[in-house]
Coordinates of C-alpha atoms in Angstrom, one line a residue:
X1 CA -26.0 -170.8 55.5
X2 CA -24.0 -173.8 56.7
X3 CA -21.8 -175.2 54.0
X4 CA -22.3 -179.0 53.9
X5 CA -19.0 -180.7 53.6
X6 CA -18.6 -182.4 50.2
X7 CA -17.5 -185.9 50.0
X8 CA -14.2 -186.9 48.5
X9 CA -11.8 -189.7 48.1
X10 CA -8.4 -191.0 48.9
X11 CA -6.5 -187.8 49.0
X12 CA -9.1 -185.2 48.9
X13 CA -9.3 -182.9 51.8
X14 CA -11.7 -183.8 54.5
X15 CA -12.4 -187.3 53.5
X16 CA -12.0 -190.7 55.0
X17 CA -10.9 -193.5 52.9
X18 CA -12.6 -196.8 52.7
X19 CA -10.2 -199.5 53.2
X20 CA -10.9 -201.3 50.0
X21 CA -13.2 -198.9 48.0
X22 CA -13.4 -195.3 47.0
X23 CA -15.6 -192.4 47.8
X24 CA -15.3 -188.7 47.9
X25 CA -14.6 -188.4 51.5
X26 CA -14.1 -191.8 52.7
X27 CA -13.5 -194.6 50.4
X28 CA -13.6 -198.4 50.4
X29 CA -10.7 -200.8 49.9
X30 CA -10.3 -200.5 46.1
X31 CA -8.6 -197.1 46.5
X32 CA -6.1 -195.4 48.5
X33 CA -4.5 -192.0 48.7
X34 CA -3.5 -189.8 45.9
X35 CA -0.9 -187.1 45.8
X36 CA -2.0 -185.5 49.0
X37 CA -3.4 -182.4 47.3
X38 CA -5.9 -182.3 50.0
X39 CA -6.2 -184.4 53.1
X40 CA -8.6 -187.0 53.9
X41 CA -9.2 -190.6 54.3
X42 CA -10.0 -193.3 51.9
X43 CA -10.8 -196.9 51.5
X44 CA -7.8 -199.0 51.7
X45 CA -6.7 -201.3 49.0
X46 CA -5.8 -203.7 51.8
X47 CA -9.2 -203.6 53.2
X48 CA -8.1 -201.4 56.0
X49 CA -9.2 -197.9 56.8
X50 CA -8.7 -195.2 59.3
X51 CA -9.7 -191.7 60.3
X52 CA -7.9 -190.4 63.3
X53 CA -4.3 -190.1 64.1
X54 CA -2.1 -192.0 66.4
X55 CA 1.3 -192.2 68.0
X56 CA 3.5 -194.3 65.7
X57 CA 6.1 -194.6 68.4
X58 CA 5.1 -198.3 68.5
X59 CA 6.6 -199.0 65.1
X60 CA 9.1 -201.6 65.9
X61 CA 11.5 -204.0 64.2
X62 CA 11.7 -207.7 64.9
X63 CA 13.8 -207.1 67.9
X64 CA 11.4 -204.6 69.3
X65 CA 13.5 -201.5 68.8
X66 CA 11.9 -198.3 67.6
X67 CA 11.8 -198.0 63.9
X68 CA 13.0 -194.9 62.0
X69 CA 14.7 -192.8 64.6
X70 CA 14.0 -191.4 68.1
X71 CA 10.9 -192.1 70.1
X72 CA 9.5 -188.7 69.3
X73 CA 10.7 -188.6 65.7
X74 CA 7.6 -188.9 63.5
X75 CA 8.9 -186.6 60.7
X76 CA 11.2 -187.5 57.9
X77 CA 14.8 -187.9 58.9
X78 CA 17.3 -185.2 58.1
X79 CA 19.8 -187.1 55.9
X80 CA 22.0 -184.1 55.3
X81 CA 23.7 -183.6 51.9
X82 CA 22.5 -186.7 50.1
X83 CA 24.6 -188.2 47.3
X84 CA 22.2 -190.3 45.1
X85 CA 23.3 -193.9 45.0
X86 CA 23.2 -195.5 41.6
X87 CA 21.1 -198.4 42.7
X88 CA 17.5 -199.7 42.4
X89 CA 14.9 -200.3 45.1
X90 CA 11.5 -201.9 44.4
X91 CA 8.1 -201.7 46.0
X92 CA 4.6 -202.9 45.2
X93 CA 1.1 -201.8 46.2
X94 CA -0.5 -204.7 44.2
X95 CA -1.1 -205.9 40.6
X96 CA -3.0 -202.7 39.6
X97 CA -0.9 -200.7 37.2
X98 CA -0.2 -197.0 37.4
X99 CA -2.3 -195.2 34.7
X100 CA -2.7 -191.5 35.5
X101 CA -0.4 -188.6 36.2
X102 CA -3.5 -186.7 37.3
X103 CA -4.8 -188.7 40.3
X104 CA -7.4 -186.1 41.2
X105 CA -10.3 -187.2 38.9
X106 CA -13.1 -189.4 40.0
X107 CA -11.8 -192.2 37.9
X108 CA -8.1 -192.0 38.7
X109 CA -8.0 -191.4 42.5
X110 CA -6.4 -194.6 43.7
X111 CA -3.5 -195.9 45.8
X112 CA -1.6 -197.3 42.9
X113 CA -1.6 -193.9 41.2
X114 CA -0.9 -192.0 44.4
X115 CA 2.2 -193.8 45.4
X116 CA 3.8 -192.9 42.1
X117 CA 2.5 -189.3 41.9
X118 CA 3.6 -188.6 45.5
X119 CA 7.2 -188.8 44.1
X120 CA 6.4 -186.6 41.1
X121 CA 4.6 -183.7 42.7
X122 CA 6.1 -181.4 45.3
X123 CA 3.9 -179.8 47.9
X124 CA 3.7 -177.6 51.1
X125 CA 3.4 -180.5 53.6
X126 CA 3.5 -184.2 54.3
X127 CA 2.0 -186.6 56.9
X128 CA 4.4 -187.9 59.5
X129 CA 4.3 -191.4 60.9
X130 CA 1.6 -190.5 63.4
X131 CA -0.6 -188.2 61.2
X132 CA 1.2 -185.0 62.2
X133 CA 1.4 -182.5 59.4
X134 CA 5.0 -181.4 58.7
X135 CA 6.0 -178.6 56.3
X136 CA 8.2 -179.1 53.3
X137 CA 10.3 -176.0 53.8
X138 CA 12.1 -176.6 50.5
X139 CA 8.8 -176.1 48.7
X140 CA 7.4 -173.1 50.4
X141 CA 5.6 -171.8 53.5
X142 CA 2.1 -170.8 54.7
X143 CA 0.7 -169.0 57.7
X144 CA -2.7 -168.0 59.1
X145 CA -2.9 -164.2 59.0
X146 CA -6.4 -163.8 60.3
X147 CA -8.8 -166.0 62.3
X148 CA -12.0 -164.2 61.3
X149 CA -12.4 -164.7 58.5
X150 CA -9.9 -167.5 58.4
X151 CA -7.2 -166.3 56.0
X152 CA -4.1 -168.2 55.0
X153 CA -1.2 -166.8 53.0
X154 CA 1.0 -169.2 50.9
X155 CA 4.5 -168.5 49.5
X156 CA 6.1 -170.9 47.0
X157 CA 9.9 -171.1 47.1
X158 CA 11.6 -169.1 44.4
X159 CA 13.6 -172.2 43.7
X160 CA 10.6 -174.4 43.0
X161 CA 10.5 -175.3 39.3
X162 CA 9.0 -178.0 37.1
X163 CA 11.5 -180.4 35.5
X164 CA 11.0 -178.5 32.2
X165 CA 12.3 -175.3 33.9
X166 CA 8.9 -173.6 34.3
X167 CA 8.5 -172.1 37.8
X168 CA 5.9 -173.5 40.1
X169 CA 3.5 -170.6 40.7
X170 CA 0.1 -169.6 41.8
X171 CA -1.1 -170.5 38.3
X172 CA -0.9 -174.1 39.2
X173 CA -3.1 -173.6 42.3
X174 CA -5.6 -171.5 40.4
X175 CA -6.1 -174.5 38.2
X176 CA -6.5 -176.7 41.3
X177 CA -9.2 -174.5 42.6
X178 CA -11.0 -174.1 39.2
X179 CA -11.0 -177.9 38.6
X180 CA -12.7 -178.5 42.0
X181 CA -15.2 -175.6 41.7
X182 CA -18.8 -177.1 41.8
X183 CA -20.4 -173.7 41.1
X184 CA -20.9 -171.9 37.8
X185 CA -18.0 -169.6 36.7
X186 CA -18.8 -166.6 34.6
X187 CA -22.2 -167.8 33.7
X188 CA -21.0 -171.2 32.6
X189 CA -23.1 -173.8 34.4
X190 CA -20.5 -176.5 34.3
X191 CA -16.8 -176.2 33.5
X192 CA -16.6 -179.9 32.6
X193 CA -14.0 -181.0 35.1
X194 CA -14.4 -184.3 36.8
X195 CA -12.7 -183.9 40.2
X196 CA -12.8 -186.6 42.9
X197 CA -13.5 -183.8 45.4
X198 CA -15.1 -180.3 45.3
X199 CA -13.9 -179.3 48.7
X200 CA -11.5 -176.6 47.6
X201 CA -14.2 -174.9 45.6
X202 CA -16.8 -175.3 48.3
X203 CA -14.9 -173.9 51.2
X204 CA -13.0 -171.2 49.3
X205 CA -15.8 -170.1 47.0
X206 CA -14.1 -166.8 45.9
X207 CA -11.0 -168.5 44.8
X208 CA -7.4 -167.4 45.2
X209 CA -6.2 -163.8 45.8
X210 CA -3.2 -163.6 43.6
X211 CA -1.7 -162.5 40.3
X212 CA -0.7 -164.4 37.2
X213 CA 2.8 -166.0 37.6
X214 CA 3.0 -165.0 41.3
X215 CA 4.8 -167.1 43.9
X216 CA 2.3 -166.0 46.5
X217 CA -1.5 -166.5 47.0
X218 CA -4.0 -166.1 49.7
X219 CA -7.1 -168.1 50.6
X220 CA -10.1 -166.7 52.6
X221 CA -12.6 -169.1 54.2
X222 CA -16.0 -167.5 54.7
X223 CA -16.7 -170.1 57.4
X224 CA -14.3 -171.8 59.8
X225 CA -12.8 -175.0 58.4
X226 CA -11.0 -177.3 60.9
X227 CA -9.0 -179.2 58.2
X228 CA -7.8 -176.0 56.4
X229 CA -4.2 -177.1 56.6
X230 CA -4.9 -180.1 54.4
X231 CA -6.7 -178.1 51.7
X232 CA -3.7 -177.1 49.7
X233 CA -0.5 -179.2 49.1
X234 CA 0.7 -180.1 45.7
X235 CA -0.6 -178.9 42.3
X236 CA -0.5 -180.1 38.7
X237 CA 1.3 -178.1 36.0
X238 CA -1.2 -175.6 34.7
X239 CA 1.2 -174.6 31.8
X240 CA 0.9 -178.1 30.3
X241 CA -2.9 -178.0 30.6
X242 CA -3.0 -174.5 28.9
X243 CA -0.7 -175.5 26.1
X244 CA -2.5 -178.8 25.4
X245 CA -5.8 -176.8 25.4
X246 CA -4.6 -174.3 22.8
X247 CA -3.9 -171.3 25.0
X248 CA -1.0 -169.5 26.7
X249 CA -0.3 -170.5 30.3
X250 CA -0.8 -167.0 31.6
X251 CA -4.1 -166.7 29.7
X252 CA -5.6 -169.7 31.5
X253 CA -4.6 -168.3 34.9
X254 CA -6.0 -164.9 34.0
X255 CA -9.3 -166.5 32.8
X256 CA -9.7 -168.1 36.2
X257 CA -9.0 -164.9 38.0
X258 CA -11.5 -163.1 35.7
X259 CA -14.2 -165.7 36.2
X260 CA -14.1 -166.4 32.4
X261 CA -15.9 -169.8 32.5
X262 CA -16.0 -170.3 28.8
X263 CA -12.2 -170.1 28.5
X264 CA -11.5 -172.2 31.6
X265 CA -13.9 -174.9 30.4
X266 CA -11.7 -175.4 27.3
X267 CA -9.1 -176.9 29.7
X268 CA -11.3 -179.5 31.2
X269 CA -11.0 -182.2 28.5
X270 CA -7.2 -182.4 28.8
X271 CA -7.3 -182.2 32.6
X272 CA -9.8 -185.1 32.7
X273 CA -8.2 -187.4 30.1
X274 CA -4.9 -186.0 28.8
X275 CA -2.9 -187.5 31.7
X276 CA -4.6 -190.9 31.7
X277 CA -2.4 -193.7 30.2
X278 CA -4.7 -196.6 29.6
X279 CA -2.2 -198.1 27.2
X280 CA 0.4 -198.0 30.0
X281 CA 2.8 -195.9 28.2
X282 CA 3.5 -192.1 28.0
X283 CA 3.0 -190.9 24.5
X284 CA 4.8 -187.6 25.1
X285 CA 7.1 -187.2 28.1
X286 CA 7.0 -183.4 27.8
X287 CA 3.4 -183.4 29.2
X288 CA 4.5 -185.0 32.5
X289 CA 7.1 -182.6 34.1
X290 CA 8.0 -183.2 37.8
X291 CA 8.2 -180.9 40.8
X292 CA 9.2 -183.8 43.1
X293 CA 12.3 -185.9 43.6
X294 CA 11.6 -188.3 40.8
X295 CA 10.3 -188.0 37.3
X296 CA 8.5 -190.0 34.6
X297 CA 10.7 -188.3 32.0
X298 CA 13.2 -191.1 31.2
X299 CA 11.4 -193.7 33.3
X300 CA 11.3 -197.3 32.3
X301 CA 7.7 -198.7 32.0
X302 CA 7.3 -202.4 31.3
X303 CA 3.6 -203.0 30.8
X304 CA 2.1 -205.5 33.3
X305 CA 5.4 -205.7 35.1
X306 CA 6.8 -202.4 36.5
X307 CA 7.4 -198.7 36.3
X308 CA 10.8 -197.4 37.2
X309 CA 11.2 -193.7 38.2
X310 CA 14.4 -191.8 37.7
X311 CA 15.8 -188.7 39.6
X312 CA 14.5 -185.3 38.7
X313 CA 17.7 -183.4 37.7
X314 CA 16.0 -180.1 38.3
X315 CA 14.7 -180.9 41.8
X316 CA 15.3 -178.1 44.2
X317 CA 14.7 -180.1 47.4
X318 CA 16.7 -182.9 49.1
X319 CA 18.1 -185.3 46.4
X320 CA 16.6 -188.8 46.4
X321 CA 18.8 -191.3 48.2
X322 CA 18.6 -194.0 45.4
X323 CA 18.5 -193.3 41.7
X324 CA 15.9 -195.8 40.6
X325 CA 12.7 -196.3 42.4
X326 CA 10.7 -199.2 40.8
X327 CA 7.0 -199.9 41.4
X328 CA 6.3 -203.6 40.7
X329 CA 2.8 -204.6 39.5
X330 CA 2.5 -207.8 41.5
X331 CA -0.4 -209.7 43.1
X332 CA -0.3 -209.1 46.8
X333 CA -0.5 -212.9 47.3
X334 CA 3.0 -213.1 45.8
X335 CA 4.6 -210.3 47.8
X336 CA 6.1 -212.3 50.7
X337 CA 7.7 -214.8 48.4
X338 CA 8.9 -212.0 46.1
X339 CA 10.5 -210.3 49.1
X340 CA 12.3 -213.6 50.0
X341 CA 13.5 -214.0 46.4
X342 CA 14.7 -210.5 46.2
X343 CA 12.3 -209.6 43.4
X344 CA 10.6 -206.9 45.5
X345 CA 12.6 -205.1 48.2
X346 CA 9.7 -203.5 50.3
X347 CA 6.2 -204.9 50.9
X348 CA 3.3 -203.8 53.0
X349 CA 1.1 -206.9 53.2
X350 CA -2.2 -207.3 55.1
X351 CA -1.3 -208.1 58.7
X352 CA -2.2 -211.7 59.4
X353 CA -0.7 -214.4 61.6
X354 CA 0.4 -216.4 58.6
X355 CA 2.2 -213.3 57.1
X356 CA 4.0 -212.7 60.4
X357 CA 5.1 -216.3 60.6
X358 CA 6.4 -216.2 57.0
X359 CA 8.3 -213.0 57.5
X360 CA 9.8 -214.4 60.8
X361 CA 10.9 -217.5 58.9
X362 CA 13.1 -215.5 56.6
X363 CA 15.6 -214.8 59.4
X364 CA 17.9 -211.8 59.4
X365 CA 17.7 -211.2 55.6
X366 CA 14.4 -209.5 56.2
X367 CA 13.4 -206.7 58.6
X368 CA 9.8 -206.7 59.9
X369 CA 8.2 -203.5 61.1
X370 CA 4.9 -203.2 62.9
X371 CA 2.8 -200.3 64.1
X372 CA -0.6 -198.9 64.8
X373 CA -2.7 -197.9 61.8
X374 CA -5.1 -195.0 61.4
X375 CA -7.5 -197.5 59.9
X376 CA -10.3 -199.3 61.7
X377 CA -12.5 -202.2 61.1
X378 CA -16.3 -201.9 61.6
X379 CA -19.7 -203.4 61.0
X380 CA -22.3 -201.0 59.7
X381 CA -26.1 -201.6 59.7
X382 CA -28.3 -201.0 56.7
X383 CA -31.2 -198.6 57.8
X384 CA -32.8 -198.5 54.3
X385 CA -36.3 -199.7 53.6
X386 CA -36.6 -203.4 53.5
X387 CA -33.6 -204.1 55.7
X388 CA -34.3 -206.1 58.9
X389 CA -32.4 -203.5 60.8
X390 CA -34.5 -200.5 59.5
X391 CA -36.8 -198.8 61.9
X392 CA -39.8 -200.1 59.9
X393 CA -38.7 -203.7 60.5
X394 CA -36.7 -204.9 63.5
X395 CA -35.4 -201.4 64.4
X396 CA -33.2 -200.7 67.4
X397 CA -34.0 -203.9 69.2
X398 CA -32.8 -206.0 66.2
X399 CA -29.6 -203.9 66.0
X400 CA -29.1 -204.4 69.8
X401 CA -29.6 -208.1 69.4
X402 CA -26.9 -208.3 66.8
X403 CA -24.5 -206.1 68.8
X404 CA -25.0 -208.4 71.8
X405 CA -23.9 -211.5 70.0
X406 CA -20.9 -210.3 67.9
X407 CA -17.8 -211.7 69.6
X408 CA -15.6 -208.7 69.3
X409 CA -13.2 -209.7 72.0
X410 CA -12.7 -213.1 70.5
X411 CA -12.1 -211.6 67.1
X412 CA -9.4 -209.3 68.5
X413 CA -7.8 -212.0 70.5
X414 CA -7.7 -214.5 67.7
X415 CA -6.9 -212.3 64.7
X416 CA -5.3 -209.1 65.9
X417 CA -3.4 -209.7 69.2
X418 CA -1.1 -212.4 67.7
X419 CA 0.2 -209.6 65.5
X420 CA -0.2 -206.7 68.0
X421 CA -0.3 -208.0 71.6
X422 CA -1.4 -204.5 72.8
X423 CA -4.5 -204.5 70.5
X424 CA -7.9 -204.0 72.1
X425 CA -11.5 -203.8 71.1
X426 CA -12.1 -200.4 69.6
X427 CA -15.2 -198.6 71.0
X428 CA -15.1 -195.3 69.2
X429 CA -15.1 -194.1 65.6
X430 CA -13.4 -190.7 65.6
X431 CA -10.7 -191.5 68.1
X432 CA -8.2 -194.4 68.3
X433 CA -7.2 -196.4 71.4
X434 CA -3.6 -195.1 71.0
X435 CA -4.7 -191.4 71.1
X436 CA -4.4 -189.4 74.3
X437 CA -8.0 -188.3 74.4
X438 CA -9.6 -191.7 73.5
X439 CA -10.5 -192.6 77.1
X440 CA -12.0 -189.2 77.8
X441 CA -14.3 -189.5 74.8
X442 CA -15.1 -193.1 75.6
X443 CA -16.2 -192.3 79.2
X444 CA -18.7 -189.8 77.9
X445 CA -20.0 -191.9 75.0
X446 CA -20.2 -195.6 75.8
X447 CA -20.9 -197.7 78.9
X448 CA -19.6 -201.0 77.8
X449 CA -22.9 -202.7 77.3
X450 CA -21.7 -204.7 74.2
X451 CA -18.3 -205.6 75.5
X452 CA -19.3 -209.2 76.3
X453 CA -21.3 -211.7 74.3
X454 CA -24.8 -212.2 75.7
X455 CA -26.7 -214.9 73.7
X456 CA -29.7 -214.9 76.0
X457 CA -30.0 -211.2 75.9
X458 CA -29.6 -211.1 72.2
X459 CA -32.4 -213.7 71.8
X460 CA -34.7 -211.7 74.0
X461 CA -34.0 -208.5 72.0
X462 CA -34.8 -210.4 68.7
X463 CA -38.1 -211.5 70.3
X464 CA -38.8 -207.8 71.2
X465 CA -38.0 -206.8 67.6
X466 CA -40.9 -209.0 66.5
X467 CA -38.9 -210.7 63.7
X468 CA -39.5 -214.3 62.7
X469 CA -36.4 -216.4 63.5
X470 CA -34.0 -217.3 62.1
X471 CA -33.3 -213.7 60.9
X472 CA -31.2 -213.8 57.8
X473 CA -28.3 -211.3 57.9
X474 CA -26.0 -211.0 54.9
X475 CA -22.6 -209.6 55.9
X476 CA -21.1 -208.0 52.8
X477 CA -17.4 -207.3 52.3
X478 CA -14.8 -207.2 49.6
X479 CA -13.7 -210.8 48.9
X480 CA -11.4 -212.6 48.9
X481 CA -10.1 -211.4 52.3
X482 CA -9.2 -214.3 54.6
X483 CA -9.2 -212.2 57.8
X484 CA -12.7 -210.9 57.0
X485 CA -13.9 -214.4 56.2
X486 CA -12.6 -215.5 59.6
X487 CA -14.5 -212.5 61.2
X488 CA -17.8 -213.5 59.6
X489 CA -17.2 -217.2 60.6
X490 CA -16.8 -216.1 64.2
X491 CA -19.9 -213.9 64.1
X492 CA -22.0 -216.7 62.6
X493 CA -20.9 -219.2 65.2
X494 CA -22.1 -216.8 67.9
X495 CA -25.1 -215.0 66.5
X496 CA -26.7 -218.1 65.0
X497 CA -27.2 -219.3 68.5
X498 CA -29.2 -216.1 69.3
X499 CA -31.7 -216.6 66.4
X500 CA -29.8 -215.1 63.4
X501 CA -28.8 -216.8 60.2
X502 CA -25.6 -215.2 59.3
X503 CA -24.7 -215.4 55.6
X504 CA -21.2 -214.7 54.3
X505 CA -21.9 -212.3 51.4
X506 CA -18.3 -211.6 50.5
X507 CA -18.1 -210.3 46.9
X508 CA -15.2 -209.2 44.7
X509 CA -17.4 -206.3 43.4
X510 CA -18.5 -205.1 46.8
X511 CA -16.7 -201.7 46.5
X512 CA -17.2 -201.2 42.8
X513 CA -19.4 -198.5 41.3
X514 CA -22.9 -200.0 41.2
X515 CA -21.6 -202.8 43.5
X516 CA -23.3 -204.1 46.7
X517 CA -22.0 -201.4 49.1
X518 CA -23.3 -198.6 46.9
X519 CA -26.7 -200.3 46.1
X520 CA -27.3 -201.4 49.7
X521 CA -27.5 -205.1 48.9
X522 CA -26.5 -206.2 52.4
X523 CA -27.8 -206.1 56.0
X524 CA -24.4 -205.5 57.5
X525 CA -21.3 -204.1 55.8
X526 CA -17.9 -205.1 57.0
X527 CA -15.0 -202.9 55.9
X528 CA -12.6 -200.3 57.2
X529 CA -12.0 -196.5 57.0
X530 CA -8.5 -195.2 56.4
X531 CA -7.4 -191.7 57.3
X532 CA -4.7 -189.4 58.5
X533 CA -6.0 -187.5 61.4
X534 CA -8.5 -185.1 59.9
X535 CA -10.9 -183.4 62.3
X536 CA -14.1 -183.3 60.3
X537 CA -13.6 -186.1 57.7
X538 CA -16.3 -188.3 59.3
X539 CA -19.2 -185.9 58.6
X540 CA -20.1 -187.5 55.2
X541 CA -20.2 -190.9 56.8
X542 CA -22.7 -190.2 59.6
X543 CA -24.7 -187.2 58.4
X544 CA -28.1 -187.4 56.7
X545 CA -27.5 -187.8 53.0
X546 CA -23.7 -187.9 53.4
X547 CA -21.8 -189.2 50.4
X548 CA -20.3 -192.0 52.5
X549 CA -23.4 -192.8 54.5
X550 CA -24.0 -196.1 52.7
X551 CA -26.5 -197.4 55.2
X552 CA -28.8 -194.3 55.0
X553 CA -28.6 -193.5 58.7
X554 CA -30.2 -190.3 59.8
X555 CA -30.3 -188.4 63.1
X556 CA -30.9 -184.6 63.3
X557 CA -28.9 -184.4 66.5
X558 CA -25.9 -186.0 64.9
X559 CA -26.3 -183.7 61.9
X560 CA -26.3 -180.6 64.2
X561 CA -23.3 -181.8 66.1
X562 CA -21.3 -182.3 62.9
X563 CA -22.4 -178.8 61.7
X564 CA -21.1 -177.4 65.0
X565 CA -17.8 -179.3 64.8
X566 CA -17.2 -178.5 61.1
X567 CA -17.9 -174.8 61.7
X568 CA -15.3 -174.3 64.3
X569 CA -11.5 -174.1 64.6
X570 CA -11.6 -174.5 68.4
X571 CA -10.2 -177.9 69.6
X572 CA -12.4 -177.6 72.7
X573 CA -15.5 -177.5 70.5
X574 CA -14.2 -180.4 68.4
X575 CA -13.8 -182.5 71.5
X576 CA -17.2 -181.6 72.9
X577 CA -19.0 -182.4 69.7
X578 CA -17.1 -185.7 69.2
X579 CA -18.4 -186.8 72.6
X580 CA -22.0 -186.0 71.6
X581 CA -21.6 -187.7 68.2
X582 CA -20.1 -190.9 69.6
X583 CA -22.8 -191.2 72.3
X584 CA -25.6 -190.7 69.7
X585 CA -24.1 -193.3 67.4
X586 CA -23.9 -195.8 70.2
X587 CA -27.4 -195.0 71.3
X588 CA -28.8 -195.5 67.8
X589 CA -26.3 -198.3 67.0
X590 CA -25.2 -196.8 63.7
X591 CA -22.7 -199.7 63.6
X592 CA -20.2 -201.6 65.6
X593 CA -16.5 -200.6 65.8
X594 CA -14.2 -203.6 66.0
X595 CA -10.5 -202.8 66.0
X596 CA -7.7 -200.5 64.8
X597 CA -5.7 -202.3 62.1
X598 CA -2.2 -203.5 62.8
X599 CA 0.4 -202.5 60.2
X600 CA 3.1 -204.8 58.9
X601 CA 6.1 -204.0 56.7
X602 CA 8.7 -206.4 55.4
X603 CA 11.9 -205.2 53.7
X604 CA 15.3 -206.3 52.6
X605 CA 17.4 -206.0 55.7
X606 CA 20.1 -204.1 53.8
X607 CA 17.8 -201.1 53.3
X608 CA 17.9 -198.0 55.5
X609 CA 15.2 -195.4 56.2
X610 CA 12.2 -197.7 55.5
X611 CA 9.7 -196.7 58.2
X612 CA 6.1 -197.5 59.1
X613 CA 3.5 -194.7 58.7
X614 CA 0.1 -195.0 60.3
X615 CA -1.6 -192.8 57.8
X616 CA -3.1 -193.6 54.4
X617 CA 0.2 -192.6 52.8
X618 CA 1.6 -196.0 53.8
X619 CA 5.2 -197.1 53.8
X620 CA 6.1 -195.3 50.6
X621 CA 5.6 -191.9 52.4
X622 CA 9.4 -191.4 52.4
X623 CA 10.5 -193.7 49.5
X624 CA 12.8 -191.0 48.3
X625 CA 14.9 -191.6 51.4
X626 CA 15.3 -195.4 51.0
X627 CA 18.9 -196.5 50.4
X628 CA 20.9 -199.7 50.6
X629 CA 23.5 -199.7 53.3
X630 CA 27.0 -199.3 51.8

């Protein structure tokens, strides 16, 4: 029986992120990535999203020089023997405050938790600037020991310890698996955990092969899983969960190994809520040990203002370059001015012409970096009953009419090319224009029929659809968002001439639970998917009943192609099925791709090692390496 991929959010393995919201596999703009425990894509908080990987060689500074090292250098720099500078560097993701050490629950999986937790939790790998997965050799190692069944052996470094002195062991990963297990364990129907993703439990149904307190464990996949490398990364401290749940650390690990669901269920309440700090303070620092370069133990938390991390004195990896890493809780609208004032040292604003002009106006006190993002803008149709684009109403002809009048080239020329002159209209969903196999897939999937605006053709298609004109189309998106407002304005100016009545349905609650995106209160949804190069993360978006298939699209051939792709570890099979999927999505007009998002970073020119990253991790991917030039 084919295992259907589970949906997940920002950091969960095999998910795409909505730029601007959350979802198990892909999420909208209200969330971002968490501590990279899995892989996946999410919705961006900046309203940008992405799924595939790209070549970040294009990341440049103001003078056009490559950012962050050599042309092929997409990994973290080797800084040698680092002596931590007694200094402070600040960064902001927005006004939302950090509130959870466990960012893997359905309620805490967000960018503003992830950027902090990424510095607190060590793991087996990280995403490079172009989506390449690089190992953290200081943490441990892993290798595939069998292809059939897929078997992966993990070894945690003997030096890896939590900041309270407790070794990082397989116990921590046993808890990661148990907390994501959607099936009953030992006769207990539900363990009570509330994970953002159940992928670990779904694809590794028999759990870890290991022993209590071991530094080694093995995973066996009954079916091939193309994104297996993203399944396991960091883990939360199981000894804290056990202690706070009234048991010995080894007892919890043994209960998981024994399938003792009743005992394991006792740990769920603390796992769900014990690491959530809604009062924006840590009641007991002993419950938040660190296995990463920084720690919350001794941190400075000023409610509504900032959270300052301090070095983890027990860290076994490369020391952080700067002692104090401060996350400012500041409205994005204030970031550019705050950078100029020196109140925030590193910002990652939405890329707009105005933002670029403002950064350029600061002269040589600020360095500006730009680069391709693995986030892409798109317009999705609503196929649900009652929508003018459903097959019961206007159907394919109505969707074709809309596609023929959307001025995609104008949108890219006016809004994106002033920031990235090399930007082009994006015509695929699973591949980016800056990827080497983009053109091969494009040639097999799309013939260019919607490249140019055709008002007469669109009007004829509307007549064929049998809809009374003007046809009202509400374009929903997360507001306020000036760039998306400009996109809707351009679409209205064009499509109204063809017989549509385009309505700007921007809504601040668009991505919220129970909001317009989830309830289908729109004809066309405008948002972005953000990702990090996963292979099968798009399945929940385009498959029948998928957790991120908000428009209720359904095509049995597409479902079969995704099943084939997600059941193979062969790159040739992946490429073949992506070609089929992309062609079917164009033939049906699932939606309309627009462009890959341009990325912009501004930072104090005195800082070194600030680098653009095209994945959902964002600029803070290597924050532990930031340092002020001496």
